[in-house]
Amino acid sequence: AINGIDGVITLDGVKKTTQIKIIYDTQITDDGIKVLSNSVAKKYPVDWMIFINDKTDEVFIFDNKPTIEDDNYVFNNELLLHHIK
């Protein structure tokens, strides 16, 4: 990563910077989505956060506006941009 940026995705001519993390689970509730990872949750200067569950091959792409609770990212449901199963 360079300055916290793991990659750049260009979609419809718009470039989005990304941070990519491996996760082991998610907890989905009416209030939001908690992303469970073994890495330390911190703020990154990117547009999107991408999480890959290497056990289920699911991919979650969020607009980078999480809160951090108990060292886990928590996103409001409307911040989920893509969920690939």
XYZ file of N, CA and C in Angstrom:
255
model
N 0.840 -1.186 0.000
C 0.000 0.000 0.000
C 0.885 1.250 0.000
N 0.451 2.228 -0.742
C 1.140 3.510 -0.791
C 0.236 4.537 -0.123
N 0.689 5.106 0.989
C -0.098 6.086 1.752
C -1.479 5.544 2.116
N -1.567 4.243 2.406
C -2.834 3.641 2.791
C -3.720 3.242 1.637
N -3.263 3.432 0.407
C -4.055 3.101 -0.775
C -3.550 1.776 -1.354
N -4.427 0.758 -1.351
C -4.063 -0.547 -1.904
C -4.290 -0.627 -3.403
N -5.249 0.130 -3.915
C -5.549 0.068 -5.339
C -6.436 1.209 -5.770
N -6.609 1.298 -7.083
C -7.489 2.303 -7.678
C -8.413 1.585 -8.653
N -9.706 1.828 -8.533
C -10.698 1.262 -9.447
C -11.304 2.414 -10.233
N -11.364 2.260 -11.549
C -12.001 3.261 -12.397
C -13.346 2.705 -12.850
N -14.417 3.405 -12.505
C -15.771 2.985 -12.832
C -16.484 4.153 -13.498
N -16.908 3.945 -14.726
C -17.573 5.004 -15.504
C -16.721 6.264 -15.575
N -15.402 6.078 -15.720
C -14.483 7.190 -15.864
C -14.103 7.886 -14.567
N -14.623 7.395 -13.423
C -14.328 7.996 -12.128
C -13.385 7.067 -11.366
N -12.255 7.614 -10.889
C -11.295 6.822 -10.131
C -11.639 6.828 -8.652
N -11.638 5.635 -8.059
C -11.897 5.475 -6.628
C -10.698 4.775 -5.996
N -10.134 5.362 -4.943
C -9.040 4.729 -4.219
C -9.627 3.710 -3.244
N -8.860 2.626 -2.994
C -9.383 1.550 -2.168
C -8.368 1.072 -1.140
N -8.898 0.556 -0.046
C -8.144 -0.192 0.951
C -8.789 -1.573 0.969
N -7.988 -2.636 0.909
C -8.504 -4.001 0.811
C -8.078 -4.788 2.048
N -9.042 -5.447 2.683
C -8.792 -6.207 3.909
C -9.409 -7.603 3.798
N -8.725 -8.585 4.376
C -9.273 -9.929 4.522
C -10.069 -9.967 5.824
N -11.253 -10.570 5.781
C -12.093 -10.671 6.973
C -12.469 -12.128 7.207
N -12.942 -12.411 8.429
C -13.396 -13.764 8.717
C -14.898 -13.863 8.918
N -15.584 -12.718 9.074
C -17.031 -12.774 9.243
C -17.621 -11.381 9.188
N -18.934 -11.326 9.041
C -19.698 -10.084 9.157
C -20.904 -10.354 10.038
N -21.356 -9.320 10.721
C -22.593 -9.387 11.492
C -23.519 -8.337 10.905
N -24.614 -8.802 10.292
C -25.540 -7.906 9.607
C -26.792 -7.754 10.457
N -27.118 -6.498 10.777
C -28.317 -6.193 11.557
C -29.095 -5.103 10.839
N -30.236 -4.733 11.387
C -31.017 -3.629 10.824
C -30.265 -2.311 10.942
N -29.375 -2.207 11.935
C -28.650 -0.972 12.187
C -27.389 -0.815 11.341
N -26.845 -1.929 10.851
C -25.626 -1.820 10.071
C -24.904 -3.139 9.909
N -23.693 -3.055 9.395
C -22.879 -4.232 9.109
C -21.555 -4.078 9.840
N -21.275 -5.033 10.734
C -20.007 -5.053 11.453
C -19.089 -6.020 10.722
N -17.890 -5.557 10.414
C -16.908 -6.344 9.686
C -15.868 -6.851 10.680
N -15.726 -8.183 10.765
C -14.824 -8.795 11.741
C -13.542 -9.246 11.051
N -12.431 -8.721 11.551
C -11.134 -8.965 10.936
C -10.086 -9.117 12.019
N -8.996 -9.758 11.678
C -7.887 -9.871 12.619
C -6.959 -8.658 12.560
N -7.161 -7.785 11.605
C -6.312 -6.597 11.495
C -6.874 -5.460 12.346
N -6.041 -4.494 12.627
C -6.428 -3.341 13.439
C -7.282 -2.396 12.592
N -8.445 -2.048 13.104
C -9.324 -1.121 12.391
C -8.812 0.297 12.595
N -8.613 1.008 11.500
C -8.208 2.407 11.571
C -8.724 3.135 10.342
N -8.678 4.430 10.408
C -9.140 5.258 9.289
C -8.098 5.260 8.168
N -8.574 5.176 6.936
C -7.701 5.225 5.759
C -8.171 6.343 4.836
N -7.233 7.006 4.150
C -7.595 8.116 3.257
C -8.000 7.619 1.871
N -9.059 6.798 1.820
C -9.498 6.209 0.557
C -10.990 6.451 0.367
N -11.445 6.222 -0.869
C -12.872 6.375 -1.174
C -13.681 5.158 -0.735
N -13.129 3.966 -1.011
C -13.850 2.723 -0.738
C -13.035 1.791 0.139
N -13.728 1.054 1.000
C -13.139 -0.045 1.764
C -13.670 -1.339 1.152
N -12.755 -2.251 0.818
C -13.129 -3.531 0.229
C -12.721 -4.634 1.196
N -13.678 -5.499 1.524
C -13.429 -6.599 2.447
C -13.705 -7.913 1.741
N -12.780 -8.857 1.870
C -12.905 -10.163 1.224
C -12.905 -11.230 2.304
N -13.965 -12.042 2.335
C -14.018 -13.179 3.249
C -13.396 -14.354 2.510
N -12.213 -14.767 2.922
C -11.501 -15.812 2.193
C -12.051 -17.215 2.461
N -13.025 -17.337 3.377
C -13.675 -18.634 3.609
C -14.909 -18.804 2.732
N -15.653 -17.713 2.516
C -16.901 -17.792 1.753
C -16.777 -17.169 0.359
N -15.640 -16.524 0.077
C -15.404 -15.800 -1.184
C -16.353 -14.628 -1.394
N -16.974 -14.146 -0.321
C -17.813 -12.963 -0.422
C -16.946 -11.715 -0.431
N -17.402 -10.706 -1.164
C -16.726 -9.416 -1.227
C -17.737 -8.339 -0.862
N -17.326 -7.443 0.040
C -18.149 -6.309 0.450
C -17.393 -5.037 0.094
N -18.058 -4.123 -0.604
C -17.451 -2.834 -0.948
C -18.309 -1.739 -0.320
N -17.651 -0.917 0.495
C -18.349 0.139 1.227
C -17.784 1.507 0.883
N -18.654 2.508 0.921
C -18.214 3.889 0.938
C -17.483 4.076 2.268
N -16.335 4.706 2.256
C -15.450 4.747 3.415
C -15.901 5.763 4.463
N -16.996 5.424 5.159
C -17.494 6.275 6.245
C -17.909 5.414 7.439
N -16.997 4.532 7.900
C -17.374 3.654 9.010
C -17.203 4.331 10.360
N -17.786 3.699 11.348
C -17.392 3.964 12.728
C -16.530 2.768 13.135
N -15.778 2.923 14.196
C -14.952 1.822 14.691
C -15.419 1.496 16.105
N -15.835 0.229 16.306
C -16.307 -0.234 17.607
C -15.562 -1.509 17.966
N -14.951 -1.543 19.132
C -14.217 -2.723 19.596
C -13.218 -3.208 18.548
N -12.536 -2.276 17.894
C -11.530 -2.559 16.874
C -12.090 -3.268 15.635
N -13.389 -3.037 15.361
C -14.031 -3.545 14.147
C -14.705 -2.382 13.426
N -14.745 -2.479 12.094
C -15.455 -1.479 11.304
C -16.952 -1.758 11.368
N -17.746 -0.691 11.487
C -19.195 -0.794 11.432
C -19.686 0.233 10.412
N -20.468 -0.250 9.447
C -20.984 0.600 8.384
C -22.498 0.625 8.439
N -23.092 1.816 8.246
C -24.535 1.899 8.058
C -24.883 1.136 6.782
N -26.062 0.548 6.746
C -26.454 -0.288 5.605
C -26.375 0.454 4.277
N -26.688 1.744 4.271
C -26.689 2.487 3.001
C -25.280 2.719 2.450
N -24.240 2.442 3.251
C -22.862 2.600 2.775
C -22.374 1.390 1.990
N -23.142 0.288 2.002
C -22.775 -0.898 1.226
C -23.039 -0.623 -0.246
N -21.984 -0.561 -1.038
C -22.097 -0.286 -2.466
C -22.287 -1.553 -3.288
N -21.570 -2.618 -2.914
C -21.647 -3.900 -3.634
C -21.426 -5.043 -2.647
N -22.183 -6.111 -2.828
C -21.992 -7.354 -2.080
C -21.953 -8.465 -3.114
N -20.795 -9.066 -3.278
C -20.592 -10.093 -4.297
C -20.495 -11.438 -3.587
N -21.366 -12.371 -3.988
C -21.368 -13.705 -3.360
C -20.789 -14.720 -4.320
